[in-house]
Tab-separated table of C-alpha atoms in Angstrom:
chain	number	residue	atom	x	y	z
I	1	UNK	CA	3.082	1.222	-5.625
I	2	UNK	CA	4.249	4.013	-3.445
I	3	UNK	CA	0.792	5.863	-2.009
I	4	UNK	CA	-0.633	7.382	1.457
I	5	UNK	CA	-3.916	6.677	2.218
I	6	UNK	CA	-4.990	8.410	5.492
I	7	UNK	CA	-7.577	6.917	7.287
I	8	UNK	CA	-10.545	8.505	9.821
I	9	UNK	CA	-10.087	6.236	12.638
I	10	UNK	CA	-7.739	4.312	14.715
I	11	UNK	CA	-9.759	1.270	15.746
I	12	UNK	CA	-9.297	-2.269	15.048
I	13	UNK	CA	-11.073	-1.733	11.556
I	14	UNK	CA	-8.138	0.992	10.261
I	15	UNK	CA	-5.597	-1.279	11.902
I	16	UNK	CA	-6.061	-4.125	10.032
I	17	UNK	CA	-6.806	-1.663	6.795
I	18	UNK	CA	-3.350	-0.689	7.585
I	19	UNK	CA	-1.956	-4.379	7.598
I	20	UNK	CA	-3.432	-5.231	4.822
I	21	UNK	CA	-1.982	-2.333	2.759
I	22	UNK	CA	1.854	-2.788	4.068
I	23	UNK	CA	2.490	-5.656	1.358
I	24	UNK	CA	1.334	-3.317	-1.330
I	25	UNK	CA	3.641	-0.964	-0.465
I	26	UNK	CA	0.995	1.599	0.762
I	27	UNK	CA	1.272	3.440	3.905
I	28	UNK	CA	-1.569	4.653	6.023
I	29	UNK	CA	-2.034	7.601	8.562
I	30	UNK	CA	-4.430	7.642	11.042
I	31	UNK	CA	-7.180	11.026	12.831
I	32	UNK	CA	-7.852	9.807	15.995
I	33	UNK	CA	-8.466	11.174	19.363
I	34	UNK	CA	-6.966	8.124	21.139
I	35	UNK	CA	-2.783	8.400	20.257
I	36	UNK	CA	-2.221	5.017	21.936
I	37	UNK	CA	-5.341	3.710	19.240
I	38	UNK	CA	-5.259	0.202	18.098
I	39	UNK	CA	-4.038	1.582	14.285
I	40	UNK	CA	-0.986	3.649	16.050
I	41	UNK	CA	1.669	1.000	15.208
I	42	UNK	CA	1.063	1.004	11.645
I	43	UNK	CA	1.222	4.451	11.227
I	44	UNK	CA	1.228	7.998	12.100
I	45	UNK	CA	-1.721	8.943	14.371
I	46	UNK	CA	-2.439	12.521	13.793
I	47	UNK	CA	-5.013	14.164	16.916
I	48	UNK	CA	-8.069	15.290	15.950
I	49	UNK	CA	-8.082	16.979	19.377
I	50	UNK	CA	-4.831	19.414	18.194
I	51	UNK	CA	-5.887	22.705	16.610
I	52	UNK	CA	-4.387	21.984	13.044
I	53	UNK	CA	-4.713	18.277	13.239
I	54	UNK	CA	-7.313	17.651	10.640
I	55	UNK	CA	-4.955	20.251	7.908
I	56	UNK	CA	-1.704	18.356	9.128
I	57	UNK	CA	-3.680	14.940	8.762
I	58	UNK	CA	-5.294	16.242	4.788
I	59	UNK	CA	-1.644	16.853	3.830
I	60	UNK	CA	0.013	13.187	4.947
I	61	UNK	CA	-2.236	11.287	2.306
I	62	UNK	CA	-2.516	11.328	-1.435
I	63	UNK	CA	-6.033	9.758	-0.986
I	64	UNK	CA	-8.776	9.184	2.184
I	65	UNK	CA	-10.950	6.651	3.719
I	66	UNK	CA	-12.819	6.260	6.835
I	67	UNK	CA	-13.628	3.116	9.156
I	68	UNK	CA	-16.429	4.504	10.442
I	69	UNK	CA	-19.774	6.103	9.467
I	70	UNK	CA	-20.148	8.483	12.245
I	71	UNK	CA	-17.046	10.575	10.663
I	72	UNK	CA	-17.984	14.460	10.573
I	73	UNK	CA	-19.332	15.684	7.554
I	74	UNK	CA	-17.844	19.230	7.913
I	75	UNK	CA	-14.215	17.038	8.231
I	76	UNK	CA	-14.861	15.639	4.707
I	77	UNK	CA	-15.874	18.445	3.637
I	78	UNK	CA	-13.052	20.434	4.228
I	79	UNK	CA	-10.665	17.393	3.027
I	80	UNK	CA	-12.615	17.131	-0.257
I	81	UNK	CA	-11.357	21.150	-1.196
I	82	UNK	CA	-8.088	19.492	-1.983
I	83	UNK	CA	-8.017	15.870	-1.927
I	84	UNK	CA	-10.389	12.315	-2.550
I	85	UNK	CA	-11.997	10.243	-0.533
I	86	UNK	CA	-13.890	7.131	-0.606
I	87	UNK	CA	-16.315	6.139	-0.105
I	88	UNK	CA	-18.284	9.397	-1.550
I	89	UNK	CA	-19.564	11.759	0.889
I	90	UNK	CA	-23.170	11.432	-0.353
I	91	UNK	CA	-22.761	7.759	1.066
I	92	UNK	CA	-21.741	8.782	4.111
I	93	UNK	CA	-24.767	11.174	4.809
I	94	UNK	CA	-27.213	8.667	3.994
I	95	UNK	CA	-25.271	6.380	6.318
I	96	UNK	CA	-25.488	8.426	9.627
I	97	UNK	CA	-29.238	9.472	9.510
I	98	UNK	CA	-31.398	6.229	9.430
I	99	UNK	CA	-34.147	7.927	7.383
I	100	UNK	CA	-32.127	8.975	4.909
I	101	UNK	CA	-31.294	5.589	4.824
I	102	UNK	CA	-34.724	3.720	4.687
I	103	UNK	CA	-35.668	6.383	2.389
I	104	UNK	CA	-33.103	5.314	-0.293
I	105	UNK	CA	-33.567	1.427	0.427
I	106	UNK	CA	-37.445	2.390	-0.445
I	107	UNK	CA	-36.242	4.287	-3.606
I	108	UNK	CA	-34.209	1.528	-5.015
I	109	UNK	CA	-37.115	-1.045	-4.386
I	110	UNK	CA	-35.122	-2.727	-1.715
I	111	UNK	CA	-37.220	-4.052	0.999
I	112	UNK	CA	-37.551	-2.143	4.318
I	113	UNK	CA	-40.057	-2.159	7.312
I	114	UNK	CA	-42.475	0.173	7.545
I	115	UNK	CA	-41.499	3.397	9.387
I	116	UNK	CA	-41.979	6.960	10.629
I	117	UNK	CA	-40.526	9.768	10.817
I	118	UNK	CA	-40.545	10.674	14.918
I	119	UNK	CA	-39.784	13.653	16.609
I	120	UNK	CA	-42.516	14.230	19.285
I	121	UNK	CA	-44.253	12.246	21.742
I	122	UNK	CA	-47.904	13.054	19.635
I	123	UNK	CA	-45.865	12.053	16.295
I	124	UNK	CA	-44.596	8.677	18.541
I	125	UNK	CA	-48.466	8.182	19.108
I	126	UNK	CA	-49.505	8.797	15.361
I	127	UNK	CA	-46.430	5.854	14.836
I	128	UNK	CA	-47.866	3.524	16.834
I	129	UNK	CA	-51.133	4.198	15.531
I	130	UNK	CA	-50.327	4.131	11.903
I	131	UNK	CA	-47.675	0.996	12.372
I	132	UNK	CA	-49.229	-1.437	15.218
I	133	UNK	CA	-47.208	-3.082	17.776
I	134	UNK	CA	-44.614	-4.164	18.515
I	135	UNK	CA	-42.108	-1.399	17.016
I	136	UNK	CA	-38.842	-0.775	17.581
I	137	UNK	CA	-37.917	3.136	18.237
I	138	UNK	CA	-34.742	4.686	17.434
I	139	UNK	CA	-32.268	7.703	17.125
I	140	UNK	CA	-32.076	9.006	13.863
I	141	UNK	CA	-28.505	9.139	13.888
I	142	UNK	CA	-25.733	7.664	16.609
I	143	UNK	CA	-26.232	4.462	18.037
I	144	UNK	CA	-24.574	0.932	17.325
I	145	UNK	CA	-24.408	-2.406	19.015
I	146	UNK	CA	-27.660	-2.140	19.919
I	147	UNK	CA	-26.865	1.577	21.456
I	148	UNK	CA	-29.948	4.107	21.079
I	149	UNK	CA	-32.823	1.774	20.746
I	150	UNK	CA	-35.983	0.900	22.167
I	151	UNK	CA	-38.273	-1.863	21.492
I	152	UNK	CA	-42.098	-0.566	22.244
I	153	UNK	CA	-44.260	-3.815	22.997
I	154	UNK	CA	-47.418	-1.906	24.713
I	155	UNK	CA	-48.797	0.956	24.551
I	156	UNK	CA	-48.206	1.882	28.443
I	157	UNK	CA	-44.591	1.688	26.962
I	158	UNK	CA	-44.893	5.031	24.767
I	159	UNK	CA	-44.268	7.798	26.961
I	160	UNK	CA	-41.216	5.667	28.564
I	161	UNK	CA	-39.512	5.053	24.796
I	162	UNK	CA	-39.885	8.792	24.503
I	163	UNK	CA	-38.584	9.826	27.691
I	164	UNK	CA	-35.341	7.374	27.140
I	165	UNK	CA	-34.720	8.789	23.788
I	166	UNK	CA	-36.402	11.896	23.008
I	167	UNK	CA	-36.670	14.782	22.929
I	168	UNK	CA	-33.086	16.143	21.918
I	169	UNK	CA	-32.962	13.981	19.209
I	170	UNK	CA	-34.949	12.807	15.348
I	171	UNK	CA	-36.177	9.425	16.114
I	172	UNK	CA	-37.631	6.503	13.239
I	173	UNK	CA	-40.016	4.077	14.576
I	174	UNK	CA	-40.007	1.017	12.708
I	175	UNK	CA	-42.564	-1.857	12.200
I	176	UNK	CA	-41.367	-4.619	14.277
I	177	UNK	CA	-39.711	-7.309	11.713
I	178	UNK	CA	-40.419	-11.063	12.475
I	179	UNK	CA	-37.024	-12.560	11.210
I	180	UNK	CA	-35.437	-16.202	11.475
I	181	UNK	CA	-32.038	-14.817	11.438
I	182	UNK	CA	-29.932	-11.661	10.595
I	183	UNK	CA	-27.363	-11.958	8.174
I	184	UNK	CA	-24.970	-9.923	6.199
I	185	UNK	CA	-23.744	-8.909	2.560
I	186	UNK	CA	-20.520	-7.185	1.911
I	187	UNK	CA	-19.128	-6.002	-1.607
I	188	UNK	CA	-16.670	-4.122	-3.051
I	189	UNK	CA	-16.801	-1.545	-6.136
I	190	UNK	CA	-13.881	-0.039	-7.829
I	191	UNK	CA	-13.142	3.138	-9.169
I	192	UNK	CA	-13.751	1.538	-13.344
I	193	UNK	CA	-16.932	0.558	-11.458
I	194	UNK	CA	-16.014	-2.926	-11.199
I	195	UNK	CA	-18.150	-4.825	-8.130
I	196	UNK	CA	-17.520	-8.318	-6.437
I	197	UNK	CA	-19.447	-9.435	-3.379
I	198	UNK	CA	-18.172	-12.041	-0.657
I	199	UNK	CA	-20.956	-14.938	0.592
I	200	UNK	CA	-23.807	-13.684	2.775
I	201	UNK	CA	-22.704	-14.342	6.703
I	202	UNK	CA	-24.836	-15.457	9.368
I	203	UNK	CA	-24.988	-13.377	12.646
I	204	UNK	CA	-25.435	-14.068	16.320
I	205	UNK	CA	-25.386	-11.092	18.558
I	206	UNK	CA	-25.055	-11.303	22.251
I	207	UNK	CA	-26.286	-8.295	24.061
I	208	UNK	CA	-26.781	-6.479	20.879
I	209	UNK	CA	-22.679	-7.404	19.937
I	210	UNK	CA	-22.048	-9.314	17.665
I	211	UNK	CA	-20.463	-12.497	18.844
I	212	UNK	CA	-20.265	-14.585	16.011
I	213	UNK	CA	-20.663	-15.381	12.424
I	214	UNK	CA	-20.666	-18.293	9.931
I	215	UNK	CA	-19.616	-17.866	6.293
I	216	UNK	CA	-21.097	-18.768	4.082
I	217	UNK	CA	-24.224	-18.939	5.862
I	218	UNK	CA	-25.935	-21.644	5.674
I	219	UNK	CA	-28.835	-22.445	3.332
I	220	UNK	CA	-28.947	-19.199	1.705
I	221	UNK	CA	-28.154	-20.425	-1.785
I	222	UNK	CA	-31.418	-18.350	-2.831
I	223	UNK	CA	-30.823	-15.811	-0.984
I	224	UNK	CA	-27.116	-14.513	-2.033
I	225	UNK	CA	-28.731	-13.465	-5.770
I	226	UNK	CA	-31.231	-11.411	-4.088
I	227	UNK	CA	-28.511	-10.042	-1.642
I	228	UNK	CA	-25.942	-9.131	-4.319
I	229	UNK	CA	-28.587	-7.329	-6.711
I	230	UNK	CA	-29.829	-5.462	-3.573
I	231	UNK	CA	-26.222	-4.035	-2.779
I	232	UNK	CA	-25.372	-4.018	-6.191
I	233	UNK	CA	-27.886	-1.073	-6.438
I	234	UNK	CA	-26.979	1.079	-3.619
I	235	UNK	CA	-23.067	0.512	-5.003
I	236	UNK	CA	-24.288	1.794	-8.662
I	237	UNK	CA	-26.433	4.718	-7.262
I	238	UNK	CA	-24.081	6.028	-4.917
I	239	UNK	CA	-21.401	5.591	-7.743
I	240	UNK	CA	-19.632	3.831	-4.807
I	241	UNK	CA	-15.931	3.185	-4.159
I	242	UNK	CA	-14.830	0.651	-1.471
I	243	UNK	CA	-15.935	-2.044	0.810
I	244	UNK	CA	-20.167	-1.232	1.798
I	245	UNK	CA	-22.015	-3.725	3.866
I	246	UNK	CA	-25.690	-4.271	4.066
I	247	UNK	CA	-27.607	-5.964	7.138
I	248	UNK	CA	-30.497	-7.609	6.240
I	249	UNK	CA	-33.026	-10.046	7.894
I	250	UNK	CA	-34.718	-13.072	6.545
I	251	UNK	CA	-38.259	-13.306	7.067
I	252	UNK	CA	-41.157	-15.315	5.125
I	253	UNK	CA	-41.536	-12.528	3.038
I	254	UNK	CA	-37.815	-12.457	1.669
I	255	UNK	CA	-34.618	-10.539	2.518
I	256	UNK	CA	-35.659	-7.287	4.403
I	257	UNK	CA	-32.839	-4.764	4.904
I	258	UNK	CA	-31.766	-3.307	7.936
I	259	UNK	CA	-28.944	-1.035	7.961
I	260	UNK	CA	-25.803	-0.286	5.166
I	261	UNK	CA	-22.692	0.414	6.753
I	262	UNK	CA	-20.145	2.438	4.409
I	263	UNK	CA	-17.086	0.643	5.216
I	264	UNK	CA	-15.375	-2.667	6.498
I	265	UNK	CA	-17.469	-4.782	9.105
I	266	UNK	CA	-17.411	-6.991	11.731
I	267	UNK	CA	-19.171	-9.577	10.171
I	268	UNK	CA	-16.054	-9.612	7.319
I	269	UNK	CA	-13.372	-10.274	9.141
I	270	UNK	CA	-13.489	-13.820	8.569
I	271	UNK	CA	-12.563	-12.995	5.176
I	272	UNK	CA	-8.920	-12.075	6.325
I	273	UNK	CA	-7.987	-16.236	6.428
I	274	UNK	CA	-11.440	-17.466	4.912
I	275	UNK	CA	-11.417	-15.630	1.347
I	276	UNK	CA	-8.954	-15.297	-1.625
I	277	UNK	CA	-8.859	-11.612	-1.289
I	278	UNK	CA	-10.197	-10.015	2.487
I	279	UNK	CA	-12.339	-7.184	2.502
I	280	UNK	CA	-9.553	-5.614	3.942
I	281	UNK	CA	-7.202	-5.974	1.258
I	282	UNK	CA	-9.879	-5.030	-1.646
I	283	UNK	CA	-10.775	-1.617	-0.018
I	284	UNK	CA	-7.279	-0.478	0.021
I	285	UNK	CA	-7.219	-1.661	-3.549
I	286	UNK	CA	-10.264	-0.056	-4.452
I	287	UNK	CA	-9.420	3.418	-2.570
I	288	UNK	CA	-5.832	3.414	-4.072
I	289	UNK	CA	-7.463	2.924	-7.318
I	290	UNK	CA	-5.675	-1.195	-8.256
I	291	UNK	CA	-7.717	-4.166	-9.199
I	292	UNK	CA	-9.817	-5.902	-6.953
I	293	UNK	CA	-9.265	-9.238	-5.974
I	294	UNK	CA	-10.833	-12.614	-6.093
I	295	UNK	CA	-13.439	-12.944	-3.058
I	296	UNK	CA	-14.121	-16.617	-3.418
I	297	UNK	CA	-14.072	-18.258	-0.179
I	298	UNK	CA	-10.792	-20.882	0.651
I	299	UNK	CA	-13.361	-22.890	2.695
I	300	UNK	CA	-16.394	-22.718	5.478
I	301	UNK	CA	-15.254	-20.376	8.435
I	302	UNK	CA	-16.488	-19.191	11.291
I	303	UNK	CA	-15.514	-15.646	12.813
I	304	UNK	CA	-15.799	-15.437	16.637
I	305	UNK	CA	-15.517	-11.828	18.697
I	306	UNK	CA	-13.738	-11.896	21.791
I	307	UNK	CA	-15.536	-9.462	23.646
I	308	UNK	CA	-14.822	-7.626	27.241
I	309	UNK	CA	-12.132	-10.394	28.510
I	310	UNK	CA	-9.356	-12.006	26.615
I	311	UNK	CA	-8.631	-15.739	26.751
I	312	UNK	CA	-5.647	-17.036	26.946
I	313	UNK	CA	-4.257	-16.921	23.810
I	314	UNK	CA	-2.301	-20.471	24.317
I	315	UNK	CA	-5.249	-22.284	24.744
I	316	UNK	CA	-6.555	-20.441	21.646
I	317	UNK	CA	-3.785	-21.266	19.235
I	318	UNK	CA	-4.005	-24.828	19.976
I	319	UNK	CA	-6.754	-25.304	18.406
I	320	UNK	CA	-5.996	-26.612	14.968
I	321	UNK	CA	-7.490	-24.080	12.496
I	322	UNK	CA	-7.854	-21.163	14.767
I	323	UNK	CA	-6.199	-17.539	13.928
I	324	UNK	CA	-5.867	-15.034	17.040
I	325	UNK	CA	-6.186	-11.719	16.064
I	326	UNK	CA	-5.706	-8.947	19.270
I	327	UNK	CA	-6.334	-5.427	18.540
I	328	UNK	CA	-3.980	-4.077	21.390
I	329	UNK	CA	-7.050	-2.888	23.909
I	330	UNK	CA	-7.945	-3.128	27.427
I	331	UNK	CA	-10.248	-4.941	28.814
I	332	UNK	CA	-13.721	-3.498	29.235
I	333	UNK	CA	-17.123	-5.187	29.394
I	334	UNK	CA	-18.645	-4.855	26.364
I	335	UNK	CA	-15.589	-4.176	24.015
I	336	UNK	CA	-14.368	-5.771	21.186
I	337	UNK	CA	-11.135	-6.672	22.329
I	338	UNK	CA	-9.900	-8.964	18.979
I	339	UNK	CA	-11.626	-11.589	16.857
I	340	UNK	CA	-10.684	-15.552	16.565
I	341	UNK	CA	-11.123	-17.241	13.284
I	342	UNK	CA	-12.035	-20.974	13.036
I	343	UNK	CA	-11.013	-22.108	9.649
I	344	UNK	CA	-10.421	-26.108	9.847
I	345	UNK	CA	-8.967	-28.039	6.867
I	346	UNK	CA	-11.604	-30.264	7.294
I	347	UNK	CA	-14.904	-28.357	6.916
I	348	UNK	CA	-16.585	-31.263	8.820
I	349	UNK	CA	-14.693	-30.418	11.865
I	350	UNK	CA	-16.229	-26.729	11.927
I	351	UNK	CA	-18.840	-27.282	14.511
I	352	UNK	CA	-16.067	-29.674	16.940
I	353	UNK	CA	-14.067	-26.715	17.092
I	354	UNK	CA	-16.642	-24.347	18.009
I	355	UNK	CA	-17.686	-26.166	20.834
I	356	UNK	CA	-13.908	-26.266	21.555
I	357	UNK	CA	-13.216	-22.631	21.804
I	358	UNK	CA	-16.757	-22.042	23.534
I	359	UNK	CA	-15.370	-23.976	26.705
I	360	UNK	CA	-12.279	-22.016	26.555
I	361	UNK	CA	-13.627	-18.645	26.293
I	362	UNK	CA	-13.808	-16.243	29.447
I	363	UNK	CA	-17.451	-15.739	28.818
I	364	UNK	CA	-18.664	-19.077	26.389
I	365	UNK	CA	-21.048	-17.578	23.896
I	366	UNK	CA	-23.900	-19.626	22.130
I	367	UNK	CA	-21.947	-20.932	19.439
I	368	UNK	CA	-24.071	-22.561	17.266
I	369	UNK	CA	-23.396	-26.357	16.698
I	370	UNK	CA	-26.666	-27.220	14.378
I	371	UNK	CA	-25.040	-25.599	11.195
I	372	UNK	CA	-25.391	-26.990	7.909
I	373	UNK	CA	-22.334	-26.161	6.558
């Protein structure tokens, strides 16, 4: 199949978009600020700093995507005059403000915290009032790992949380969730309408990045059903096309939702080695309008973000069962500099070889070895 698909982005997520459409024949171009971007060896990187960028960028595809959520509306919009893109715009929207979000989790009957609309230091007041302590404050839109938020314990805390992120901004305070762990749901729709979800993964964050996951998680054979008709939903409503994730917690109460994410994520990358068909793979198919794939997993995997230093990557690949992936960027505290996965052909040997790359890693992270796999 001979297509273009031009992609908003140049990160690691449109790079390995890009490698996963090369064996089906389909090409990718990239609008990005950064020309030396992760994606720029798999394709052409067009600048959306240049003054016709974005109309030299619209006419190198036959059909768009994005890889991340924070992509301007008004660039969509001007694409859409002449060409597709998916995921739908409306999806987008809802995406970058997180009360349009809640607002449409509430709709569907998918469970959210309570929350509030915030945007001055009285209505931050009425919040706290209405919702009780502990809540956690945040900017409407923006923000990600663990960017733009503020968790108000006390009330001597208010006029701080509003001073850190108000007054420029729309804030949502939200009822503070008590949650054993975070995990994540992703799924894939076509354009017949077709929809197949991966396993829920289990997330550990580390200074608000996420650091790991495990897939599938463990002991959430109740939980996936819930999961899947939950994103199922937002996929049918938002007559969805492509890859959407949905963050949820688990509580006592159930499956509470957190955030959706219109696009590949993090906490799928495992699925590159660990599933029949990666998340990567099935959005290109769904975007360039092909069958989706099987997303059964091969076997119990682990995904593991190398973050702010690399290892070396000899002691990495000799582990038995792990797959380096470097996304061609610098070191920086903080960044995601590549992903390992841990993908044993002996599921029993899972938790050995996470304690085995934890000792190897420039910064161990809390790998967790009590799994029930």
């Amino acid at each position: 199949m001979d297509k273009t698909i031009g992609i908003f982005g140049g990160g690691q997520l449109g790079r390995m978009m890009a490698q996963a459409a090369l064996p089906l024949n389909i090409q990718c171009t990239f609008f990005e600020a950064q020309q030396d971007c992760p994606a720029a060896a798999l394709g052409h990187v067009f600048s959306s700093q240049a003054e016709h960028g974005l109309s030299a960028f619209i006419q190198s595809a036959d059909v768009f995507s994005l890889e991340f959520e924070n992509t301007p509306l008004e660039d969509v919009d001007a694409l859409s005059q002449t060409k597709s893109i998916y995921p739908p715009r409306q999806a987008l929207a809802i995406a970058q403000n997180r009360l349009s979000e809640k607002t449409l989790f509430n709709q569907l009957d998918i469970p959210v915290a309570p929350f509030k609309a915030v945007d001055s230091l009285d209505s931050l007041k009425q919040a706290v009032s209405e919702l009780g302590l502990p809540i956690v404050l945040k900017t409407a839109t923006g923000g990600y790992d663990g960017k733009g938020q503020f968790v108000l314990r006390q009330a001597d805390q208010i006029e701080q949380a509003w001073a850190e992120l108000g007054p420029a901004q729309s804030l949502i305070a939200e009822s503070f969730v008590t949650f054993s762990r975070e995990v994540s749901i992703i799924a894939v729709r076509g354009q017949n309408g077709e929809v197949k979800t991966w396993p829920l993964a289990e997330n550990h964050h580390h200074h608000g990045i996420l650091s790991h996951s495990i897939v599938p998680a463990p002991n959430s054979i109740d939980l996936q059903p819930v999961a899947q008709d939950y994103i199922t939903r937002l996929l049918n409503h938002l007559n969805y096309v492509g890859v959407l994730t949905l963050e949820l917690f688990v509580t006592e109460q159930g499956l509470f939702a957190n955030e959706m994410a219109p696009r590949v994520h993090n906490s799928g990358h495992w699925s590159i080695e660990g599933a029949v068909c990666s998340q990567f793979e099935n959005h290109i198919r769904a975007v360039a309008g092909l069958p989706l794939g099987s997303t059964d997993v091969i076997r119990p995997t682990v995904m593991v973000n190398i973050i702010g230093q690399h290892p070396k990557s000899e002691d990495v690949l000799a582990l038995n069962g792990a797959h380096l992936h470097l996304y061609n960027k610098t070191e920086r505290e903080g960044r995601k500099l590549g992903h390992i996965t841990l993908m044993p052909v002996n599921s029993e040997d899972l938790v050995g070889l996470c304690r085995q790359l934890a000792q190897i890693l420039p910064e161990p992270l809390a790998l967790k070895a009590d799994m029930t796999l």
